[in-house]
Amino acid sequence: MKILAIESSCDETAAAVVEDGRNVLSNIVASQVEEHKLYGGVVPEIASRRHAEAIVGVVDEAIKSADCTIDDIDAVAVTYAPGLIGALLVGVNFAKGFALATGKPLIPVHHLRSHIASNYISNTELKPPFLCLVVSGGHSHIVEVRDYTDMKVIGRTRDDAAGEAFDKAARAMGIPYPGGVELDKIAESGDENAFPMPRPRVDGSPYDFSFSGLKTAVINLIHNKQQKGEEVNVPDVCASYRRAVVNCLADNFLLAAEDLGYTKLVIAGGVSANSLLRRELSKRCEGKYQLFMPEKYLCGDNGAMVGAQAYYEYLAGHIAKTDLNAVATLPISENLF
Ligand code: KG4
Ligand code: ZN
């Protein structure tokens, strides 16, 4: 089954053709990041407008580079939640128009479920059940993936998401948006023991995260140094901060795995591209857990992951009608269809 999949929840206009949930025939991503960089973050109004301009060309290219015509496509899938509402609406309306014009089924896909599904592409043998750490710009969750469309969140951030915490700290050091990527690169040449960082814990909820204290600590550290006229050693600050964030993520994730008896562990979302997170989990999982990660090109937002999850939503009978609407916030566990 060939699914045309569309993603427009944030600042990438993306489309892909994916066969049977695992085989990517094309994957086109048009990023708006250079424009949002000028403002230090995503400007929702601009994002929606750029999606509207790009979507026809991106979908056209996805179909062509899959060596397909519209007739070869069996269904259209789209990210409908969660995300920036105006941005989501562009993809949703495009997919509705496509479904209406072609008479093909319309499959609604939850954005975080699709991040998890990027792993089905990179690890073709992977099947639920497993425990997944989903870390993106907007979310940090530990999710029990009991089946392809049956999920339960057992840990979440109480404040900033991991990606947001990376981006905000990076911004305080003058690293342009989205700073998480660059901070990760700079940290490679720094000393992670240079600056002591707090170890935030959420009382009574051992799997929950809290990053705002950590973020404030690093911002204060930079401001204090600047006020005293001292030089900030950016690589050392990046490395110490990255180590602290990664320890929080890895500690809680592995504790949950141990407590709940999972042996298959999976990471997903933009922050799953973080080099230290990948190295640290690989090291700590060795001989004890099977660890699955998406290839780096599938960690950020893309259409292929939407096509992967859509296949399983389709098999579960989750089909939308043409009154499908975009939803800004929706728990990963919820099925509206
Ligand atoms: O999943 P994603 O592409 O979009 C959302 O759904 O939010 O995640 C984007 C986030 C940004 O905050 C970005 O800075 C972060 O992922 N990110 C990273 C890395 N690559 C992307 N954070 C840390 N290290 C990286 N290598
Ligand atoms: Zn995302």
Tab-separated table of C-alpha atoms and ligand atoms in Angstrom:
chain	number	residue	atom	x	y	z
A	1	MET	CA	0.000	0.000	0.000
A	2	LYS	CA	1.447	3.364	-1.062
A	3	ILE	CA	0.619	6.311	1.177
A	4	LEU	CA	1.227	9.960	0.291
A	5	ALA	CA	2.037	11.600	3.629
A	6	ILE	CA	2.043	15.298	4.468
A	7	GLU	CA	3.581	17.107	7.451
A	8	SER	CA	3.208	20.829	8.236
A	9	SER	CA	2.940	21.015	12.042
A	10	CYS	CA	5.787	23.474	12.586
A	11	ASP	CA	8.391	24.954	10.247
A	12	GLU	CA	9.036	22.198	7.700
A	13	THR	CA	6.727	21.617	4.757
A	14	ALA	CA	7.207	17.927	4.059
A	15	ALA	CA	5.737	15.173	1.918
A	16	ALA	CA	6.686	11.562	1.264
A	17	VAL	CA	5.489	8.405	-0.377
A	18	VAL	CA	5.862	5.355	1.873
A	19	GLU	CA	5.015	1.770	1.021
A	20	ASP	CA	3.570	-0.547	3.688
A	21	GLY	CA	4.781	1.651	6.521
A	22	ARG	CA	8.454	0.770	6.134
A	23	ASN	CA	9.696	1.433	2.618
A	24	VAL	CA	10.354	5.106	1.824
A	25	LEU	CA	9.931	5.802	-1.900
A	26	SER	CA	10.451	9.563	-1.537
A	27	ASN	CA	10.893	12.078	1.257
A	28	ILE	CA	10.906	15.809	0.461
A	29	VAL	CA	11.428	18.436	3.158
A	30	ALA	CA	11.288	22.200	2.540
A	31	SER	CA	12.667	23.884	5.645
A	32	GLN	CA	11.775	27.442	6.635
A	33	VAL	CA	14.444	27.598	9.306
A	34	GLU	CA	16.553	30.322	7.666
A	35	GLU	CA	13.642	32.748	7.760
A	36	HIS	CA	12.640	31.971	11.376
A	37	LYS	CA	16.295	32.350	12.426
A	38	LEU	CA	15.917	36.104	11.867
A	39	TYR	CA	13.370	36.202	14.719
A	40	GLY	CA	15.066	33.737	17.096
A	41	GLY	CA	12.219	31.214	16.851
A	42	VAL	CA	9.283	30.065	14.758
A	43	VAL	CA	6.830	32.862	13.885
A	44	PRO	CA	3.487	31.012	13.473
A	45	GLU	CA	1.992	33.446	10.958
A	46	ILE	CA	5.055	33.224	8.720
A	47	ALA	CA	5.113	29.430	9.039
A	48	SER	CA	1.503	29.124	7.804
A	49	ARG	CA	2.146	31.399	4.836
A	50	ARG	CA	5.283	29.540	3.785
A	51	HIS	CA	3.458	26.188	4.038
A	52	ALA	CA	0.706	27.542	1.782
A	53	GLU	CA	3.309	28.604	-0.781
A	54	ALA	CA	5.375	25.422	-0.649
A	55	ILE	CA	2.898	22.585	-0.250
A	56	VAL	CA	1.854	22.013	-3.863
A	57	GLY	CA	5.455	21.907	-5.090
A	58	VAL	CA	6.621	19.674	-2.232
A	59	VAL	CA	3.805	17.137	-2.783
A	60	ASP	CA	4.366	17.182	-6.530
A	61	GLU	CA	8.061	16.480	-6.040
A	62	ALA	CA	7.333	13.692	-3.529
A	63	ILE	CA	5.052	11.903	-6.004
A	64	LYS	CA	7.440	12.383	-8.924
A	65	SER	CA	10.582	11.318	-7.103
A	66	ALA	CA	8.763	8.171	-5.894
A	67	ASP	CA	8.341	7.374	-9.592
A	68	CYS	CA	4.587	7.448	-9.084
A	69	THR	CA	1.542	9.183	-10.466
A	70	ILE	CA	-1.500	10.107	-8.397
A	71	ASP	CA	-3.161	6.887	-9.605
A	72	ASP	CA	-0.477	4.800	-7.867
A	73	ILE	CA	-1.255	6.371	-4.481
A	74	ASP	CA	-3.654	4.335	-2.304
A	75	ALA	CA	-4.308	6.833	0.507
A	76	VAL	CA	-3.331	10.281	1.746
A	77	ALA	CA	-2.148	10.872	5.314
A	78	VAL	CA	-1.620	14.105	7.189
A	79	THR	CA	-0.406	15.359	10.557
A	80	TYR	CA	-3.524	16.840	12.194
A	81	ALA	CA	-2.279	17.265	15.812
A	82	PRO	CA	-0.507	18.608	17.805
A	83	GLY	CA	1.289	21.675	16.468
A	84	LEU	CA	0.847	25.280	15.374
A	85	ILE	CA	-2.785	25.477	14.368
A	86	GLY	CA	-2.362	27.674	11.288
A	87	ALA	CA	0.534	25.515	10.094
A	88	LEU	CA	-1.387	22.256	10.629
A	89	LEU	CA	-4.420	23.635	8.802
A	90	VAL	CA	-2.434	24.061	5.591
A	91	GLY	CA	-1.516	20.364	5.471
A	92	VAL	CA	-4.929	19.215	6.675
A	93	ASN	CA	-6.806	21.235	4.074
A	94	PHE	CA	-4.476	20.152	1.317
A	95	ALA	CA	-4.915	16.476	2.257
A	96	LYS	CA	-8.701	16.875	2.452
A	97	GLY	CA	-8.733	18.416	-1.019
A	98	PHE	CA	-6.562	15.577	-2.318
A	99	ALA	CA	-8.815	12.922	-0.737
A	100	LEU	CA	-11.963	14.589	-2.049
A	101	ALA	CA	-10.640	15.002	-5.577
A	102	THR	CA	-9.261	11.453	-5.855
A	103	GLY	CA	-11.727	9.505	-3.693
A	104	LYS	CA	-8.811	8.009	-1.699
A	105	PRO	CA	-8.921	7.415	2.093
A	106	LEU	CA	-7.747	10.229	4.392
A	107	ILE	CA	-5.606	9.073	7.333
A	108	PRO	CA	-5.125	11.448	10.296
A	109	VAL	CA	-1.757	11.114	12.073
A	110	HIS	CA	-0.654	12.360	15.508
A	111	HIS	CA	2.703	14.148	15.242
A	112	LEU	CA	4.395	12.367	18.157
A	113	ARG	CA	3.186	8.969	16.997
A	114	SER	CA	4.839	9.706	13.672
A	115	HIS	CA	8.129	10.592	15.397
A	116	ILE	CA	8.007	7.173	17.068
A	117	ALA	CA	7.233	5.570	13.689
A	118	SER	CA	10.429	6.991	12.147
A	119	ASN	CA	11.984	3.994	13.905
A	120	TYR	CA	9.962	1.512	11.833
A	121	ILE	CA	11.778	2.884	8.783
A	122	SER	CA	15.276	2.816	10.273
A	123	ASN	CA	14.790	-0.483	12.118
A	124	THR	CA	12.628	-2.672	9.896
A	125	GLU	CA	12.529	-5.492	12.473
A	126	LEU	CA	11.154	-3.243	15.247
A	127	LYS	CA	7.645	-4.048	16.492
A	128	PRO	CA	5.745	-2.941	19.603
A	129	PRO	CA	5.618	-3.395	22.541
A	130	PHE	CA	8.503	-1.142	23.562
A	131	LEU	CA	9.289	1.869	25.730
A	132	CYS	CA	9.985	5.125	23.872
A	133	LEU	CA	11.643	8.377	24.861
A	134	VAL	CA	10.066	11.042	22.651
A	135	VAL	CA	12.071	14.266	22.805
A	136	SER	CA	11.331	17.165	20.492
A	137	GLY	CA	11.109	20.940	20.476
A	138	GLY	CA	7.657	20.871	22.056
A	139	HIS	CA	7.487	17.585	23.998
A	140	SER	CA	9.467	15.302	26.300
A	141	HIS	CA	7.613	12.085	27.040
A	142	ILE	CA	8.326	8.550	28.129
A	143	VAL	CA	5.717	6.480	26.311
A	144	GLU	CA	4.699	2.857	26.630
A	145	VAL	CA	4.055	1.830	23.016
A	146	ARG	CA	1.885	-1.220	23.704
A	147	ASP	CA	0.877	-1.549	20.076
A	148	TYR	CA	1.209	0.573	16.908
A	149	THR	CA	-1.802	2.696	17.884
A	150	ASP	CA	-2.040	2.000	21.631
A	151	MET	CA	0.160	4.265	23.751
A	152	LYS	CA	0.386	5.432	27.342
A	153	VAL	CA	2.458	8.346	28.618
A	154	ILE	CA	4.179	7.442	31.892
A	155	GLY	CA	6.546	10.413	32.170
A	156	ARG	CA	6.504	13.942	30.824
A	157	THR	CA	8.144	17.305	31.292
A	158	ARG	CA	6.558	19.597	33.852
A	159	ASP	CA	7.861	22.725	32.090
A	160	ASP	CA	10.181	23.100	29.068
A	161	ALA	CA	10.658	20.344	26.510
A	162	ALA	CA	14.222	19.061	26.067
A	163	GLY	CA	14.577	20.703	22.637
A	164	GLU	CA	13.229	23.971	23.988
A	165	ALA	CA	15.699	23.804	26.906
A	166	PHE	CA	18.564	23.295	24.440
A	167	ASP	CA	17.341	26.109	22.163
A	168	LYS	CA	16.867	28.622	24.996
A	169	ALA	CA	20.272	27.952	26.556
A	170	ALA	CA	21.859	28.206	23.105
A	171	ARG	CA	20.153	31.536	22.542
A	172	ALA	CA	21.619	32.903	25.792
A	173	MET	CA	25.043	32.050	24.358
A	174	GLY	CA	24.275	33.852	21.096
A	175	ILE	CA	23.822	30.644	19.075
A	176	PRO	CA	21.108	31.189	16.431
A	177	TYR	CA	17.786	29.264	16.351
A	178	PRO	CA	17.362	26.276	16.445
A	179	GLY	CA	20.333	26.274	18.786
A	180	GLY	CA	20.069	22.657	19.948
A	181	VAL	CA	21.760	21.370	16.818
A	182	GLU	CA	24.684	23.812	17.011
A	183	LEU	CA	25.015	23.476	20.807
A	184	ASP	CA	25.465	19.736	20.298
A	185	LYS	CA	28.302	20.334	17.801
A	186	ILE	CA	30.055	22.962	19.948
A	187	ALA	CA	29.784	20.724	23.047
A	188	GLU	CA	31.962	18.095	21.350
A	189	SER	CA	35.060	20.243	21.948
A	190	GLY	CA	34.151	21.310	25.517
A	191	ASP	CA	34.795	19.885	28.991
A	192	GLU	CA	31.541	18.492	30.415
A	193	ASN	CA	32.902	18.712	33.977
A	194	ALA	CA	33.817	22.402	33.708
A	195	PHE	CA	30.656	23.728	35.360
A	196	PRO	CA	28.560	21.942	37.990
A	197	MET	CA	24.872	21.855	37.011
A	198	PRO	CA	21.823	21.166	39.187
A	199	ARG	CA	20.136	17.761	38.929
A	200	PRO	CA	16.421	18.565	38.834
A	201	ARG	CA	13.978	15.950	40.090
A	202	VAL	CA	10.198	16.002	40.280
A	203	ASP	CA	9.110	14.927	43.776
A	204	GLY	CA	6.976	11.806	43.758
A	205	SER	CA	7.153	11.395	39.947
A	206	PRO	CA	10.423	9.666	39.136
A	207	TYR	CA	9.766	9.487	35.386
A	208	ASP	CA	8.819	13.160	34.955
A	209	PHE	CA	11.299	15.789	33.788
A	210	SER	CA	11.873	19.428	34.692
A	211	PHE	CA	14.300	21.456	32.628
A	212	SER	CA	13.443	25.044	33.513
A	213	GLY	CA	15.758	25.134	36.583
A	214	LEU	CA	18.622	23.782	34.545
A	215	LYS	CA	17.990	26.294	31.791
A	216	THR	CA	17.859	29.163	34.329
A	217	ALA	CA	21.096	27.937	35.935
A	218	VAL	CA	22.954	28.103	32.634
A	219	ILE	CA	21.479	31.488	31.706
A	220	ASN	CA	22.504	32.876	35.144
A	221	LEU	CA	25.982	31.423	34.745
A	222	ILE	CA	26.433	33.221	31.421
A	223	HIS	CA	24.973	36.526	32.663
A	224	ASN	CA	27.138	36.493	35.832
A	225	LYS	CA	30.258	35.983	33.772
A	226	GLN	CA	29.251	38.726	31.344
A	227	GLN	CA	28.524	41.159	34.199
A	228	LYS	CA	31.941	40.527	35.707
A	229	GLY	CA	33.516	41.057	32.294
A	230	GLU	CA	34.806	37.472	32.302
A	231	GLU	CA	35.092	35.425	29.147
A	232	VAL	CA	32.471	32.682	28.724
A	233	ASN	CA	34.037	29.452	27.556
A	234	VAL	CA	31.160	28.510	25.244
A	235	PRO	CA	32.261	24.920	24.453
A	236	ASP	CA	32.645	24.158	28.197
A	237	VAL	CA	29.220	25.626	29.032
A	238	CYS	CA	27.619	23.720	26.120
A	239	ALA	CA	29.281	20.456	27.156
A	240	SER	CA	28.346	20.786	30.862
A	241	TYR	CA	24.768	21.706	30.037
A	242	ARG	CA	24.360	18.965	27.426
A	243	ARG	CA	25.692	16.407	29.904
A	244	ALA	CA	23.146	17.557	32.533
A	245	VAL	CA	20.165	17.407	30.133
A	246	VAL	CA	21.218	14.013	28.746
A	247	ASN	CA	21.690	12.576	32.248
A	248	CYS	CA	18.123	13.621	33.177
A	249	LEU	CA	16.728	12.001	30.026
A	250	ALA	CA	18.759	8.807	30.274
A	251	ASP	CA	18.325	8.309	34.051
A	252	ASN	CA	14.526	8.578	33.993
A	253	PHE	CA	14.150	6.561	30.807
A	254	LEU	CA	16.281	3.681	32.079
A	255	LEU	CA	14.614	3.743	35.499
A	256	ALA	CA	11.219	3.423	33.804
A	257	ALA	CA	12.506	0.569	31.629
A	258	GLU	CA	13.792	-1.264	34.689
A	259	ASP	CA	10.642	-0.700	36.767
A	260	LEU	CA	8.243	-1.693	33.991
A	261	GLY	CA	10.332	-4.559	32.649
A	262	TYR	CA	10.818	-3.340	29.086
A	263	THR	CA	13.812	-4.699	27.220
A	264	LYS	CA	13.226	-2.925	23.894
A	265	LEU	CA	14.012	0.793	24.143
A	266	VAL	CA	13.436	3.369	21.421
A	267	ILE	CA	14.189	7.086	21.067
A	268	ALA	CA	12.455	9.558	18.748
A	269	GLY	CA	11.985	13.268	17.976
A	270	GLY	CA	14.353	16.080	17.007
A	271	VAL	CA	16.480	15.716	20.165
A	272	SER	CA	17.062	12.013	19.434
A	273	ALA	CA	19.665	13.338	16.953
A	274	ASN	CA	21.740	14.556	19.919
A	275	SER	CA	25.155	12.893	19.738
A	276	LEU	CA	25.663	12.547	23.471
A	277	LEU	CA	22.168	11.141	24.047
A	278	ARG	CA	22.815	8.517	21.367
A	279	ARG	CA	26.272	7.638	22.744
A	280	GLU	CA	25.159	7.610	26.368
A	281	LEU	CA	22.128	5.380	25.803
A	282	SER	CA	24.107	3.054	23.535
A	283	LYS	CA	26.687	2.674	26.305
A	284	ARG	CA	24.224	2.205	29.139
A	285	CYS	CA	22.004	-0.216	27.179
A	286	GLU	CA	24.825	-2.522	26.119
A	287	GLY	CA	24.172	-6.127	27.116
A	288	LYS	CA	20.978	-5.193	28.937
A	289	TYR	CA	18.532	-3.566	26.547
A	290	GLN	CA	17.994	-3.532	22.804
A	291	LEU	CA	18.214	0.127	21.761
A	292	PHE	CA	16.614	1.458	18.568
A	293	MET	CA	17.184	4.929	17.136
A	294	PRO	CA	16.000	6.652	13.971
A	295	GLU	CA	18.679	7.503	11.427
A	296	LYS	CA	19.636	11.148	11.901
A	297	TYR	CA	17.811	12.349	8.764
A	298	LEU	CA	14.549	10.998	10.209
A	299	CYS	CA	14.875	12.589	13.685
A	300	GLY	CA	13.524	16.022	12.697
A	301	ASP	CA	10.093	16.634	11.165
A	302	ASN	CA	9.562	14.836	7.860
A	303	GLY	CA	6.852	13.226	5.758
A	304	ALA	CA	8.270	9.686	5.753
A	305	MET	CA	7.557	9.164	9.448
A	306	VAL	CA	3.953	10.302	8.879
A	307	GLY	CA	3.608	7.724	6.104
A	308	ALA	CA	5.030	5.029	8.385
A	309	GLN	CA	2.563	5.659	11.216
A	310	ALA	CA	-0.304	6.206	8.769
A	311	TYR	CA	-0.029	2.627	7.547
A	312	TYR	CA	-0.705	1.295	11.049
A	313	GLU	CA	-3.475	3.839	11.698
A	314	TYR	CA	-5.083	2.665	8.458
A	315	LEU	CA	-4.849	-1.000	9.503
A	316	ALA	CA	-6.519	-0.027	12.799
A	317	GLY	CA	-9.390	1.576	10.848
A	318	HIS	CA	-8.525	5.155	11.763
A	319	ILE	CA	-9.884	6.990	8.724
A	320	ALA	CA	-11.097	10.609	8.734
A	321	LYS	CA	-13.968	12.176	6.863
A	322	THR	CA	-13.626	15.435	4.982
A	323	ASP	CA	-14.704	17.391	8.069
A	324	LEU	CA	-11.249	16.632	9.567
A	325	ASN	CA	-9.909	19.597	11.520
A	326	ALA	CA	-6.485	20.448	12.918
A	327	VAL	CA	-6.008	20.178	16.708
A	328	ALA	CA	-3.326	22.229	18.507
A	329	THR	CA	-2.968	19.936	21.543
A	330	LEU	CA	-3.889	16.285	21.797
A	331	PRO	CA	-2.511	13.532	24.044
A	332	ILE	CA	-0.642	10.823	22.152
A	333	SER	CA	-2.907	8.196	23.723
A	334	GLU	CA	-6.063	9.676	22.216
A	335	ASN	CA	-7.683	8.426	19.016
A	336	LEU	CA	-10.265	10.830	17.625
A	337	PHE	CA	-11.131	8.372	14.807
B	1	KG4	O1	10.994	17.001	16.471
B	1	KG4	P1	11.432	18.334	16.006
B	1	KG4	O2	12.102	18.431	14.665
B	1	KG4	O3	10.265	19.348	16.011
B	1	KG4	C1	9.243	19.309	16.975
B	1	KG4	O4	8.327	18.481	16.819
B	1	KG4	O5	9.387	20.072	17.948
B	1	KG4	O6	12.431	18.869	17.114
B	1	KG4	C2	13.090	20.085	16.997
B	1	KG4	C3	13.964	20.261	18.228
B	1	KG4	C4	14.588	21.640	18.301
B	1	KG4	O7	14.407	22.131	19.601
B	1	KG4	C5	16.060	21.369	18.006
B	1	KG4	O8	16.945	22.269	18.613
B	1	KG4	C6	16.216	19.986	18.593
B	1	KG4	O9	15.040	19.305	18.207
B	1	KG4	N1	17.402	19.284	18.069
B	1	KG4	C7	18.474	18.963	18.829
B	1	KG4	C8	19.408	18.350	17.965
B	1	KG4	N2	18.873	18.318	16.711
B	1	KG4	C9	17.628	18.897	16.802
B	1	KG4	N3	18.705	19.140	20.133
B	1	KG4	C10	19.873	18.700	20.616
B	1	KG4	N4	20.835	18.104	19.859
B	1	KG4	C11	20.636	17.909	18.535
B	1	KG4	N5	21.582	17.327	17.796
B	2	ZN	ZN	8.402	17.111	15.518
